[in-house]
PDB file of C-alpha atoms and ligand atoms in Angstrom:
ATOM      1  CA  MET A 152       0.000   0.000   0.000  1.00 43.00           C
ATOM      2  CA  THR A 153       1.298   3.442  -0.833  1.00 46.00           C
ATOM      3  CA  ALA A 154       2.557   5.626   1.973  1.00 46.00           C
ATOM      4  CA  LEU A 155       0.057   8.184   0.735  1.00 51.00           C
ATOM      5  CA  THR A 156      -2.848   6.001   1.998  1.00 56.00           C
ATOM      6  CA  ARG A 157      -3.806   5.685   5.684  1.00 68.00           C
ATOM      7  CA  ASN A 158      -5.205   2.428   7.125  1.00 85.00           C
ATOM      8  CA  PRO A 159      -7.448   1.201   4.329  1.00 90.00           C
ATOM      9  CA  PRO A 160      -9.412  -2.062   4.619  1.00 92.00           C
ATOM     10  CA  ASP A 161      -8.387  -5.193   2.701  1.00 96.00           C
ATOM     11  CA  TYR A 162      -9.921  -4.240  -0.644  1.00 97.00           C
ATOM     12  CA  ASN A 163      -9.911  -7.896  -1.771  1.00 98.00           C
ATOM     13  CA  SER A 164     -12.309  -9.082   0.913  1.00 97.00           C
ATOM     14  CA  GLY A 165     -16.040  -8.386   1.104  1.00 97.00           C
ATOM     15  CA  ASN A 166     -16.032  -9.353   4.788  1.00 96.00           C
ATOM     16  CA  ALA A 167     -13.218  -6.941   5.586  1.00 96.00           C
ATOM     17  CA  ILE A 168     -15.011  -4.127   3.738  1.00 96.00           C
ATOM     18  CA  ARG A 169     -18.282  -4.844   5.559  1.00 95.00           C
ATOM     19  CA  ALA A 170     -16.504  -4.858   8.964  1.00 94.00           C
ATOM     20  CA  PHE A 171     -14.575  -1.684   8.090  1.00 94.00           C
ATOM     21  CA  LEU A 172     -17.806   0.142   7.218  1.00 95.00           C
ATOM     22  CA  GLN A 173     -19.689  -1.275  10.228  1.00 93.00           C
ATOM     23  CA  ASP A 174     -16.940  -0.042  12.581  1.00 92.00           C
ATOM     24  CA  ARG A 175     -17.607   3.431  11.257  1.00 91.00           C
ATOM     25  CA  GLY A 176     -21.403   3.133  11.455  1.00 93.00           C
ATOM     26  CA  MET A 177     -21.683   3.164   7.670  1.00 93.00           C
ATOM     27  CA  GLY A 178     -23.698   0.986   5.302  1.00 92.00           C
ATOM     28  CA  ILE A 179     -23.847   0.119   1.605  1.00 94.00           C
ATOM     29  CA  ARG A 180     -26.433   2.075  -0.394  1.00 93.00           C
ATOM     30  CA  LYS A 181     -28.228   0.269  -3.209  1.00 92.00           C
ATOM     31  CA  LYS A 182     -29.587   3.472  -4.710  1.00 94.00           C
ATOM     32  CA  TRP A 183     -26.030   4.564  -5.508  1.00 96.00           C
ATOM     33  CA  GLY A 184     -25.076   1.226  -7.076  1.00 94.00           C
ATOM     34  CA  GLN A 185     -22.441   0.489  -4.441  1.00 97.00           C
ATOM     35  CA  HIS A 186     -20.697  -2.742  -5.400  1.00 97.00           C
ATOM     36  CA  PHE A 187     -16.990  -2.887  -4.589  1.00 97.00           C
ATOM     37  CA  LEU A 188     -14.610  -4.468  -7.035  1.00 98.00           C
ATOM     38  CA  VAL A 189     -12.949  -7.076  -4.783  1.00 98.00           C
ATOM     39  CA  ASN A 190     -11.151  -8.838  -7.650  1.00 98.00           C
ATOM     40  CA  PRO A 191      -7.529  -7.564  -7.494  1.00 98.00           C
ATOM     41  CA  ARG A 192      -6.634  -8.769 -11.003  1.00 97.00           C
ATOM     42  CA  ALA A 193      -9.554  -6.853 -12.475  1.00 98.00           C
ATOM     43  CA  ARG A 194      -8.551  -3.697 -10.585  1.00 98.00           C
ATOM     44  CA  SER A 195      -4.966  -3.967 -11.881  1.00 98.00           C
ATOM     45  CA  LEU A 196      -6.107  -4.561 -15.465  1.00 98.00           C
ATOM     46  CA  LEU A 197      -8.358  -1.501 -15.343  1.00 98.00           C
ATOM     47  CA  ALA A 198      -5.673   0.775 -13.908  1.00 97.00           C
ATOM     48  CA  GLU A 199      -3.015  -0.537 -16.303  1.00 98.00           C
ATOM     49  CA  ALA A 200      -5.274  -0.087 -19.327  1.00 98.00           C
ATOM     50  CA  LEU A 201      -5.018   3.693 -18.931  1.00 98.00           C
ATOM     51  CA  GLU A 202      -1.216   3.596 -19.468  1.00 97.00           C
ATOM     52  CA  ILE A 203      -0.732   6.617 -17.261  1.00 96.00           C
ATOM     53  CA  ARG A 204       2.636   8.167 -16.529  1.00 93.00           C
ATOM     54  CA  ASN A 205       3.840   9.993 -13.439  1.00 93.00           C
ATOM     55  CA  GLY A 206       1.884  13.171 -12.838  1.00 95.00           C
ATOM     56  CA  ASP A 207      -0.959  12.384 -15.281  1.00 97.00           C
ATOM     57  CA  GLY A 208      -4.374  13.618 -14.188  1.00 98.00           C
ATOM     58  CA  VAL A 209      -7.205  11.105 -13.823  1.00 98.00           C
ATOM     59  CA  PHE A 210     -10.898  11.715 -13.248  1.00 98.00           C
ATOM     60  CA  GLU A 211     -12.052   8.896 -10.977  1.00 98.00           C
ATOM     61  CA  ILE A 212     -15.818   8.462 -10.942  1.00 98.00           C
ATOM     62  CA  GLY A 213     -17.352   6.815  -7.865  1.00 98.00           C
ATOM     63  CA  PRO A 214     -14.188   5.958  -5.904  1.00 98.00           C
ATOM     64  CA  GLY A 215     -16.222   4.321  -3.121  1.00 98.00           C
ATOM     65  CA  ILE A 216     -13.741   3.608  -0.344  1.00 97.00           C
ATOM     66  CA  GLY A 217     -10.668   4.088  -2.481  1.00 97.00           C
ATOM     67  CA  ALA A 218      -9.584   0.700  -3.886  1.00 97.00           C
ATOM     68  CA  MET A 219      -8.909   2.075  -7.379  1.00 98.00           C
ATOM     69  CA  THR A 220      -7.779   5.430  -6.011  1.00 98.00           C
ATOM     70  CA  SER A 221      -4.876   3.878  -4.144  1.00 96.00           C
ATOM     71  CA  LEU A 222      -3.837   1.916  -7.248  1.00 97.00           C
ATOM     72  CA  LEU A 223      -3.889   5.073  -9.360  1.00 98.00           C
ATOM     73  CA  LEU A 224      -1.825   6.971  -6.785  1.00 97.00           C
ATOM     74  CA  GLU A 225       0.683   4.101  -6.705  1.00 96.00           C
ATOM     75  CA  LYS A 226       1.048   4.555 -10.454  1.00 96.00           C
ATOM     76  CA  GLY A 227       1.905   8.223  -9.912  1.00 97.00           C
ATOM     77  CA  ALA A 228      -1.433   9.660 -11.042  1.00 98.00           C
ATOM     78  CA  ARG A 229      -2.954  12.904  -9.810  1.00 98.00           C
ATOM     79  CA  VAL A 230      -6.512  11.872  -8.953  1.00 98.00           C
ATOM     80  CA  ARG A 231      -9.612  14.054  -9.023  1.00 98.00           C
ATOM     81  CA  ALA A 232     -12.342  11.874  -7.512  1.00 98.00           C
ATOM     82  CA  PHE A 233     -16.105  12.436  -7.793  1.00 98.00           C
ATOM     83  CA  GLU A 234     -18.157  10.686  -5.078  1.00 98.00           C
ATOM     84  CA  ILE A 235     -21.818  11.181  -4.151  1.00 98.00           C
ATOM     85  CA  ASP A 236     -21.879   9.397  -0.785  1.00 97.00           C
ATOM     86  CA  PRO A 237     -21.090  11.886   2.018  1.00 97.00           C
ATOM     87  CA  GLY A 238     -19.853   9.095   4.348  1.00 96.00           C
ATOM     88  CA  PHE A 239     -17.497   7.664   1.700  1.00 97.00           C
ATOM     89  CA  SER A 240     -16.353  11.191   0.881  1.00 97.00           C
ATOM     90  CA  ALA A 241     -15.339  11.824   4.499  1.00 96.00           C
ATOM     91  CA  LEU A 242     -13.551   8.470   4.568  1.00 95.00           C
ATOM     92  CA  LEU A 243     -11.687   9.205   1.328  1.00 97.00           C
ATOM     93  CA  ARG A 244     -10.535  12.573   2.657  1.00 96.00           C
ATOM     94  CA  GLU A 245      -9.167  10.786   5.708  1.00 94.00           C
ATOM     95  CA  LEU A 246      -7.574   7.887   3.798  1.00 95.00           C
ATOM     96  CA  PHE A 247      -5.905  10.104   1.224  1.00 96.00           C
ATOM     97  CA  SER A 248      -5.073  13.164   3.332  1.00 96.00           C
ATOM     98  CA  GLY A 249      -1.355  12.568   2.680  1.00 95.00           C
ATOM     99  CA  ALA A 250      -1.867  12.522  -1.086  1.00 96.00           C
ATOM    100  CA  ALA A 251      -4.138  15.582  -0.838  1.00 97.00           C
ATOM    101  CA  ALA A 252      -1.425  17.486   1.038  1.00 97.00           C
ATOM    102  CA  GLU A 253       0.944  16.753  -1.845  1.00 97.00           C
ATOM    103  CA  GLY A 254      -1.612  17.949  -4.399  1.00 97.00           C
ATOM    104  CA  LEU A 255      -2.111  14.424  -5.753  1.00 98.00           C
ATOM    105  CA  PHE A 256      -5.679  13.832  -4.578  1.00 98.00           C
ATOM    106  CA  SER A 257      -8.766  16.018  -4.599  1.00 98.00           C
ATOM    107  CA  LEU A 258     -12.358  15.074  -3.954  1.00 98.00           C
ATOM    108  CA  VAL A 259     -15.517  16.575  -5.404  1.00 98.00           C
ATOM    109  CA  GLN A 260     -18.471  15.525  -3.285  1.00 98.00           C
ATOM    110  CA  GLY A 261     -21.867  15.262  -4.992  1.00 98.00           C
ATOM    111  CA  ASP A 262     -23.557  13.902  -8.099  1.00 98.00           C
ATOM    112  CA  VAL A 263     -20.878  13.765 -10.813  1.00 98.00           C
ATOM    113  CA  LEU A 264     -23.513  14.528 -13.468  1.00 98.00           C
ATOM    114  CA  LYS A 265     -23.934  17.942 -11.829  1.00 98.00           C
ATOM    115  CA  THR A 266     -20.396  18.572 -10.587  1.00 98.00           C
ATOM    116  CA  TRP A 267     -17.917  17.526 -13.280  1.00 98.00           C
ATOM    117  CA  GLU A 268     -18.212  20.607 -15.461  1.00 98.00           C
ATOM    118  CA  GLN A 269     -17.508  23.134 -12.722  1.00 98.00           C
ATOM    119  CA  ASN A 270     -14.691  20.983 -11.340  1.00 98.00           C
ATOM    120  CA  ASP A 271     -12.999  20.035 -14.578  1.00 98.00           C
ATOM    121  CA  ASP A 272      -9.225  20.253 -14.198  1.00 96.00           C
ATOM    122  CA  GLY A 273      -8.623  19.010 -17.760  1.00 97.00           C
ATOM    123  CA  SER A 274      -7.399  15.561 -16.713  1.00 98.00           C
ATOM    124  CA  PRO A 275      -6.715  13.495 -19.845  1.00 98.00           C
ATOM    125  CA  TYR A 276      -7.774  10.143 -18.338  1.00 98.00           C
ATOM    126  CA  LEU A 277     -10.961   8.784 -16.776  1.00 98.00           C
ATOM    127  CA  LEU A 278     -11.531   5.686 -14.723  1.00 98.00           C
ATOM    128  CA  GLY A 279     -14.732   4.467 -13.138  1.00 97.00           C
ATOM    129  CA  ASN A 280     -16.607   1.441 -11.992  1.00 96.00           C
ATOM    130  CA  LEU A 281     -19.827   3.201 -12.948  1.00 96.00           C
ATOM    131  CA  PRO A 282     -23.206   2.728 -11.295  1.00 91.00           C
ATOM    132  CA  TYR A 283     -25.888   1.493 -13.709  1.00 84.00           C
ATOM    133  CA  THR A 284     -28.053   4.565 -13.196  1.00 89.00           C
ATOM    134  CA  ILE A 285     -25.499   7.067 -14.490  1.00 95.00           C
ATOM    135  CA  ALA A 286     -23.178   5.167 -16.868  1.00 96.00           C
ATOM    136  CA  ALA A 287     -24.741   5.955 -20.260  1.00 95.00           C
ATOM    137  CA  VAL A 288     -25.900   9.438 -19.212  1.00 97.00           C
ATOM    138  CA  LEU A 289     -22.441  10.415 -17.986  1.00 98.00           C
ATOM    139  CA  VAL A 290     -20.528   9.069 -20.999  1.00 98.00           C
ATOM    140  CA  GLY A 291     -23.118  10.586 -23.372  1.00 95.00           C
ATOM    141  CA  SER A 292     -23.022  13.982 -21.722  1.00 94.00           C
ATOM    142  CA  LEU A 293     -19.203  14.144 -21.622  1.00 96.00           C
ATOM    143  CA  ILE A 294     -19.129  13.437 -25.367  1.00 94.00           C
ATOM    144  CA  GLU A 295     -21.977  15.821 -26.217  1.00 92.00           C
ATOM    145  CA  LYS A 296     -20.252  18.604 -24.313  1.00 92.00           C
ATOM    146  CA  GLY A 297     -17.009  17.952 -26.174  1.00 91.00           C
ATOM    147  CA  ARG A 298     -15.150  16.774 -23.060  1.00 95.00           C
ATOM    148  CA  PHE A 299     -12.919  14.098 -24.546  1.00 95.00           C
ATOM    149  CA  PHE A 300     -10.326  11.981 -22.723  1.00 97.00           C
ATOM    150  CA  ARG A 301      -7.180  10.392 -24.134  1.00 97.00           C
ATOM    151  CA  ARG A 302      -8.322   7.113 -22.578  1.00 98.00           C
ATOM    152  CA  MET A 303     -11.233   6.022 -20.410  1.00 98.00           C
ATOM    153  CA  ALA A 304     -11.389   2.677 -18.607  1.00 98.00           C
ATOM    154  CA  ILE A 305     -14.867   1.966 -17.308  1.00 98.00           C
ATOM    155  CA  THR A 306     -16.854  -0.901 -15.877  1.00 98.00           C
ATOM    156  CA  VAL A 307     -20.571  -0.986 -16.643  1.00 97.00           C
ATOM    157  CA  GLN A 308     -23.385  -3.538 -16.742  1.00 96.00           C
ATOM    158  CA  LYS A 309     -22.767  -5.998 -19.578  1.00 96.00           C
ATOM    159  CA  GLU A 310     -25.857  -4.873 -21.426  1.00 96.00           C
ATOM    160  CA  VAL A 311     -24.782  -1.197 -21.275  1.00 97.00           C
ATOM    161  CA  ALA A 312     -21.307  -2.192 -22.496  1.00 98.00           C
ATOM    162  CA  SER A 313     -22.871  -3.991 -25.470  1.00 97.00           C
ATOM    163  CA  ARG A 314     -24.786  -0.849 -26.419  1.00 97.00           C
ATOM    164  CA  MET A 315     -21.765   1.423 -26.033  1.00 98.00           C
ATOM    165  CA  ALA A 316     -19.530  -0.810 -28.169  1.00 98.00           C
ATOM    166  CA  ALA A 317     -22.180  -1.898 -30.729  1.00 98.00           C
ATOM    167  CA  LYS A 318     -21.505  -1.636 -34.467  1.00 97.00           C
ATOM    168  CA  PRO A 319     -24.116  -0.567 -37.057  1.00 97.00           C
ATOM    169  CA  GLY A 320     -26.669  -3.175 -38.063  1.00 96.00           C
ATOM    170  CA  GLY A 321     -27.236  -4.890 -34.736  1.00 88.00           C
ATOM    171  CA  GLY A 322     -30.076  -4.602 -32.249  1.00 91.00           C
ATOM    172  CA  ASP A 323     -27.760  -3.066 -29.618  1.00 96.00           C
ATOM    173  CA  TYR A 324     -26.732  -0.226 -31.937  1.00 97.00           C
ATOM    174  CA  SER A 325     -28.257   2.979 -30.572  1.00 96.00           C
ATOM    175  CA  SER A 326     -27.585   6.684 -30.116  1.00 96.00           C
ATOM    176  CA  ILE A 327     -25.016   6.038 -27.352  1.00 97.00           C
ATOM    177  CA  SER A 328     -23.117   3.658 -29.713  1.00 97.00           C
ATOM    178  CA  VAL A 329     -22.846   6.412 -32.352  1.00 96.00           C
ATOM    179  CA  LEU A 330     -21.788   9.046 -29.825  1.00 95.00           C
ATOM    180  CA  CYS A 331     -19.079   6.746 -28.419  1.00 96.00           C
ATOM    181  CA  ALA A 332     -17.845   5.654 -31.876  1.00 96.00           C
ATOM    182  CA  SER A 333     -17.670   9.258 -33.086  1.00 95.00           C
ATOM    183  CA  VAL A 334     -14.774   9.975 -30.728  1.00 95.00           C
ATOM    184  CA  TYR A 335     -13.352   6.705 -29.448  1.00 97.00           C
ATOM    185  CA  ASP A 336     -12.147   3.275 -30.490  1.00 97.00           C
ATOM    186  CA  ILE A 337     -13.669   0.923 -27.946  1.00 98.00           C
ATOM    187  CA  LYS A 338     -12.045  -2.308 -26.829  1.00 98.00           C
ATOM    188  CA  PRO A 339     -13.644  -4.824 -24.463  1.00 98.00           C
ATOM    189  CA  LEU A 340     -11.191  -5.480 -21.612  1.00 98.00           C
ATOM    190  CA  MET A 341     -12.949  -8.241 -19.655  1.00 98.00           C
ATOM    191  CA  ILE A 342     -16.255  -9.641 -18.488  1.00 98.00           C
ATOM    192  CA  LEU A 343     -16.714  -9.360 -14.746  1.00 98.00           C
ATOM    193  CA  LYS A 344     -18.888 -11.984 -13.104  1.00 97.00           C
ATOM    194  CA  ALA A 345     -21.041 -10.878 -10.183  1.00 95.00           C
ATOM    195  CA  ALA A 346     -18.616 -12.606  -7.761  1.00 96.00           C
ATOM    196  CA  SER A 347     -15.947 -10.024  -8.624  1.00 98.00           C
ATOM    197  CA  PHE A 348     -17.964  -7.521  -6.590  1.00 97.00           C
ATOM    198  CA  TYR A 349     -19.107  -7.132  -3.000  1.00 97.00           C
ATOM    199  CA  PRO A 350     -22.022  -7.242  -2.591  1.00 96.00           C
ATOM    200  CA  PRO A 351     -22.529  -9.209  -5.849  1.00 96.00           C
ATOM    201  CA  PRO A 352     -24.866  -7.435  -8.297  1.00 95.00           C
ATOM    202  CA  LYS A 353     -27.700  -9.313 -10.040  1.00 93.00           C
ATOM    203  CA  VAL A 354     -26.080  -9.103 -13.471  1.00 94.00           C
ATOM    204  CA  ASP A 355     -22.585  -9.453 -14.926  1.00 96.00           C
ATOM    205  CA  SER A 356     -20.530  -6.408 -15.847  1.00 97.00           C
ATOM    206  CA  ALA A 357     -17.998  -5.651 -18.542  1.00 98.00           C
ATOM    207  CA  ALA A 358     -14.957  -3.394 -18.596  1.00 98.00           C
ATOM    208  CA  LEU A 359     -14.298  -1.271 -21.685  1.00 98.00           C
ATOM    209  CA  LEU A 360     -11.315   0.760 -22.797  1.00 98.00           C
ATOM    210  CA  PHE A 361     -12.065   3.915 -24.801  1.00 98.00           C
ATOM    211  CA  THR A 362      -9.138   5.348 -26.768  1.00 98.00           C
ATOM    212  CA  ARG A 363      -9.564   8.702 -28.458  1.00 97.00           C
ATOM    213  CA  ARG A 364      -9.022   8.735 -32.208  1.00 91.00           C
ATOM    214  CA  ASP A 365      -7.017  11.560 -33.759  1.00 79.00           C
ATOM    215  CA  GLY A 366      -8.726  14.147 -35.879  1.00 68.00           C
ATOM    216  CA  GLU A 367     -12.337  13.300 -35.049  1.00 63.00           C
ATOM    217  CA  GLN A 368     -14.355  16.170 -33.678  1.00 65.00           C
ATOM    218  CA  ASN A 369     -17.888  16.403 -32.472  1.00 59.00           C
ATOM    219  CA  ARG A 370     -19.872  19.455 -33.456  1.00 73.00           C
ATOM    220  CA  ALA A 371     -22.992  21.158 -32.138  1.00 82.00           C
ATOM    221  CA  LEU A 372     -25.325  19.506 -34.651  1.00 90.00           C
ATOM    222  CA  PHE A 373     -24.045  15.954 -34.325  1.00 93.00           C
ATOM    223  CA  ALA A 374     -25.692  14.814 -31.074  1.00 93.00           C
ATOM    224  CA  PRO A 375     -29.128  16.375 -31.744  1.00 93.00           C
ATOM    225  CA  LEU A 376     -29.185  14.679 -35.160  1.00 95.00           C
ATOM    226  CA  VAL A 377     -28.167  11.301 -33.743  1.00 96.00           C
ATOM    227  CA  ARG A 378     -30.938  11.510 -31.155  1.00 95.00           C
ATOM    228  CA  ALA A 379     -33.431  12.669 -33.788  1.00 96.00           C
ATOM    229  CA  LEU A 380     -32.703   9.804 -36.186  1.00 97.00           C
ATOM    230  CA  PHE A 381     -32.985   7.212 -33.414  1.00 97.00           C
ATOM    231  CA  ALA A 382     -36.142   8.837 -31.984  1.00 95.00           C
ATOM    232  CA  SER A 383     -38.344   6.179 -33.536  1.00 94.00           C
ATOM    233  CA  ARG A 384     -36.316   3.141 -34.508  1.00 88.00           C
ATOM    234  CA  ARG A 385     -38.936   1.750 -36.855  1.00 90.00           C
ATOM    235  CA  LYS A 386     -39.164   4.945 -38.876  1.00 95.00           C
ATOM    236  CA  THR A 387     -36.909   5.737 -41.825  1.00 97.00           C
ATOM    237  CA  ALA A 388     -34.185   8.363 -41.609  1.00 97.00           C
ATOM    238  CA  ALA A 389     -36.341  10.664 -43.758  1.00 97.00           C
ATOM    239  CA  ASN A 390     -39.363  10.364 -41.462  1.00 97.00           C
ATOM    240  CA  ASN A 391     -37.365  10.980 -38.288  1.00 97.00           C
ATOM    241  CA  LEU A 392     -35.456  13.862 -39.873  1.00 97.00           C
ATOM    242  CA  GLU A 393     -38.642  15.443 -41.218  1.00 96.00           C
ATOM    243  CA  HIS A 394     -40.144  15.394 -37.719  1.00 95.00           C
ATOM    244  CA  PHE A 395     -36.958  16.894 -36.239  1.00 95.00           C
ATOM    245  CA  LEU A 396     -36.862  19.689 -38.837  1.00 94.00           C
ATOM    246  CA  SER A 397     -40.559  20.489 -38.253  1.00 91.00           C
ATOM    247  CA  VAL A 398     -40.306  20.768 -34.475  1.00 90.00           C
ATOM    248  CA  SER A 399     -36.957  22.588 -34.430  1.00 84.00           C
ATOM    249  CA  ALA A 400     -37.450  24.944 -37.378  1.00 76.00           C
ATOM    250  CA  THR A 401     -36.458  28.010 -35.341  1.00 79.00           C
ATOM    251  CA  MET A 402     -33.241  26.402 -34.065  1.00 80.00           C
ATOM    252  CA  TYR A 403     -32.165  24.947 -37.385  1.00 77.00           C
ATOM    253  CA  PRO A 404     -33.841  27.129 -40.043  1.00 74.00           C
ATOM    254  CA  GLY A 405     -33.436  26.411 -43.741  1.00 72.00           C
ATOM    255  CA  ALA A 406     -34.429  28.390 -46.838  1.00 69.00           C
ATOM    256  CA  SER A 407     -37.982  29.637 -46.458  1.00 70.00           C
ATOM    257  CA  GLY A 408     -40.786  27.915 -48.331  1.00 75.00           C
ATOM    258  CA  ILE A 409     -39.173  24.472 -48.388  1.00 85.00           C
ATOM    259  CA  ARG A 410     -41.317  21.755 -46.807  1.00 90.00           C
ATOM    260  CA  PRO A 411     -39.582  19.795 -43.996  1.00 91.00           C
ATOM    261  CA  ARG A 412     -40.106  16.555 -45.970  1.00 93.00           C
ATOM    262  CA  ASP A 413     -38.308  17.892 -49.069  1.00 94.00           C
ATOM    263  CA  ARG A 414     -35.591  19.435 -46.949  1.00 94.00           C
ATOM    264  CA  ALA A 415     -35.059  16.160 -45.067  1.00 96.00           C
ATOM    265  CA  GLU A 416     -34.732  14.147 -48.282  1.00 96.00           C
ATOM    266  CA  ARG A 417     -32.373  16.679 -49.849  1.00 96.00           C
ATOM    267  CA  LEU A 418     -30.124  16.782 -46.770  1.00 96.00           C
ATOM    268  CA  LEU A 419     -29.965  12.983 -46.610  1.00 97.00           C
ATOM    269  CA  LEU A 420     -29.135  12.637 -50.303  1.00 97.00           C
ATOM    270  CA  GLU A 421     -26.458  15.342 -49.987  1.00 96.00           C
ATOM    271  CA  SER A 422     -24.937  13.258 -47.171  1.00 96.00           C
ATOM    272  CA  GLY A 423     -24.969  10.037 -49.179  1.00 97.00           C
ATOM    273  CA  ILE A 424     -27.779   8.508 -47.081  1.00 97.00           C
ATOM    274  CA  ALA A 425     -30.768   6.856 -48.761  1.00 97.00           C
ATOM    275  CA  PRO A 426     -33.927   8.490 -47.323  1.00 96.00           C
ATOM    276  CA  LYS A 427     -35.424   5.040 -46.663  1.00 97.00           C
ATOM    277  CA  GLU A 428     -32.403   3.936 -44.627  1.00 97.00           C
ATOM    278  CA  ARG A 429     -32.775   3.460 -40.873  1.00 97.00           C
ATOM    279  CA  ALA A 430     -30.515   4.992 -38.238  1.00 97.00           C
ATOM    280  CA  GLU A 431     -29.436   1.554 -37.006  1.00 97.00           C
ATOM    281  CA  ASN A 432     -27.524   1.043 -40.288  1.00 97.00           C
ATOM    282  CA  LEU A 433     -25.682   4.373 -40.304  1.00 98.00           C
ATOM    283  CA  ASP A 434     -22.167   4.732 -38.934  1.00 96.00           C
ATOM    284  CA  TYR A 435     -20.880   7.860 -37.219  1.00 95.00           C
ATOM    285  CA  ARG A 436     -19.374   9.149 -40.489  1.00 94.00           C
ATOM    286  CA  ALA A 437     -22.843   9.262 -42.049  1.00 96.00           C
ATOM    287  CA  PHE A 438     -24.111  11.291 -39.087  1.00 96.00           C
ATOM    288  CA  ASN A 439     -21.096  13.601 -39.450  1.00 93.00           C
ATOM    289  CA  ALA A 440     -21.903  14.104 -43.134  1.00 94.00           C
ATOM    290  CA  LEU A 441     -25.509  14.913 -42.228  1.00 95.00           C
ATOM    291  CA  ALA A 442     -24.385  17.395 -39.555  1.00 94.00           C
ATOM    292  CA  ASP A 443     -22.196  19.087 -42.218  1.00 92.00           C
ATOM    293  CA  ALA A 444     -25.101  19.210 -44.658  1.00 93.00           C
ATOM    294  CA  LEU A 445     -27.429  20.751 -42.068  1.00 92.00           C
ATOM    295  CA  GLU A 446     -24.793  23.315 -41.144  1.00 89.00           C
ATOM    296  CA  ARG A 447     -24.298  24.299 -44.815  1.00 88.00           C
ATOM    297  CA  ASP A 448     -28.060  24.464 -45.259  1.00 86.00           C
ATOM    298  CA  GLY A 449     -28.380  26.876 -42.327  1.00 78.00           C
ATOM    299  CA  LYS A 450     -25.852  29.212 -43.968  1.00 75.00           C
ATOM    300  CA  ARG A 451     -27.644  29.094 -47.339  1.00 68.00           C
ATOM    301  CA  GLN A 452     -30.851  30.805 -46.251  1.00 60.00           C
TER     302      GLN A 452
HETATM  303  N1  SAM B 100     -14.798   2.426  -7.161  1.00 51.68           N
HETATM  304  C1  SAM B 100     -15.317   1.511  -6.160  1.00 51.68           C
HETATM  305  C2  SAM B 100     -14.901   0.106  -6.563  1.00 51.68           C
HETATM  306  O1  SAM B 100     -14.610  -0.074  -7.747  1.00 51.68           O
HETATM  307  O2  SAM B 100     -14.875  -0.765  -5.723  1.00 51.68           O
HETATM  308  C3  SAM B 100     -16.817   1.629  -5.972  1.00 51.68           C
HETATM  309  C4  SAM B 100     -17.647   1.483  -7.224  1.00 51.68           C
HETATM  310  S1  SAM B 100     -19.396   1.437  -6.929  1.00 51.68           S
HETATM  311  C5  SAM B 100     -19.948   0.391  -8.261  1.00 51.68           C
HETATM  312  C6  SAM B 100     -19.991   2.979  -7.519  1.00 51.68           C
HETATM  313  C7  SAM B 100     -19.575   4.203  -6.728  1.00 51.68           C
HETATM  314  O3  SAM B 100     -20.153   5.358  -7.380  1.00 51.68           O
HETATM  315  C8  SAM B 100     -20.069   4.245  -5.288  1.00 51.68           C
HETATM  316  O4  SAM B 100     -19.041   4.693  -4.471  1.00 51.68           O
HETATM  317  C9  SAM B 100     -21.216   5.266  -5.312  1.00 51.68           C
HETATM  318  O5  SAM B 100     -21.424   5.900  -4.075  1.00 51.68           O
HETATM  319  C10 SAM B 100     -20.734   6.218  -6.398  1.00 51.68           C
HETATM  320  N2  SAM B 100     -21.810   6.950  -7.086  1.00 51.68           N
HETATM  321  C11 SAM B 100     -23.045   6.525  -7.416  1.00 51.68           C
HETATM  322  N3  SAM B 100     -23.727   7.458  -8.069  1.00 51.68           N
HETATM  323  C12 SAM B 100     -22.893   8.542  -8.180  1.00 51.68           C
HETATM  324  C13 SAM B 100     -23.031   9.841  -8.751  1.00 51.68           C
HETATM  325  N4  SAM B 100     -24.152  10.218  -9.371  1.00 51.68           N
HETATM  326  N5  SAM B 100     -21.980  10.695  -8.662  1.00 51.68           N
HETATM  327  C14 SAM B 100     -20.822  10.310  -8.050  1.00 51.68           C
HETATM  328  N6  SAM B 100     -20.642   9.095  -7.474  1.00 51.68           N
HETATM  329  C15 SAM B 100     -21.661   8.210  -7.550  1.00 51.68           C
END
């Protein structure tokens, strides 16, 4: 254990964690998806996947009682941790007071969905064993807001991982798949059986590594268009786009007098997308082309 950490529990043992929390009058809260990763090999693989070097900044989401935090600090990272549980937050401040004094650990207490933007120190890496309730929302909102990381190593429910990493054409392919693919190459790292956690969750999890691709940029129109084209999966791209253009005419105006249906078909054809195509068959490049076409169209009027 690093000298920067004070008296932590044995992070590999559910019993030790339970006793450690009981001693402090603390419990495990289901509503915050608190399942501790007690599998040491999995923790090492996750931390190593980031390939951090001394002094690199890491956003850690949901540090819990610090198992991953201490690993990251051992690797020389500067950790900015986001934790919602006030009891865990107090514990983390105590456990990592030495690292905090050296400027290597800082804690942001509260809901990360509401706190990350105001507390963004520009760290290039992100690590998190993410609770089910926030995983897709957090990753989606970071991407939509243009907050990209060099690498992100995350653990999520298996089913959420399948949607994030899905390729066009499959049933799992959805708006979050396109958003993720528009910025990152995604590699599955491992499947984590329920027994890797304490307490064990009802479903298996999967760890994913996101690596940012060079040169890809997300623009203002990309995410709204992705959401619009997936709004009704059974509808064609033209139908979904027509609806989007009708309801958001003031935000995304085109030349006056053109019906939304004609505009939708023209924009799709300009982007190389057949109007009868469905969003589930379009890759992120097609959405990029459509965002470009809509942008050009806005300037034409
Ligand atoms: N990192 C620890 C580990 O791997 O053993 C704990 C992971 S546990 C699955 C999820 C953690 O996220 C818990 O500590 C929980 O309190 C925290 N959490 C849940 N919702 C959160 C939110 N909206 N913002 C910040 N932290 C949250």
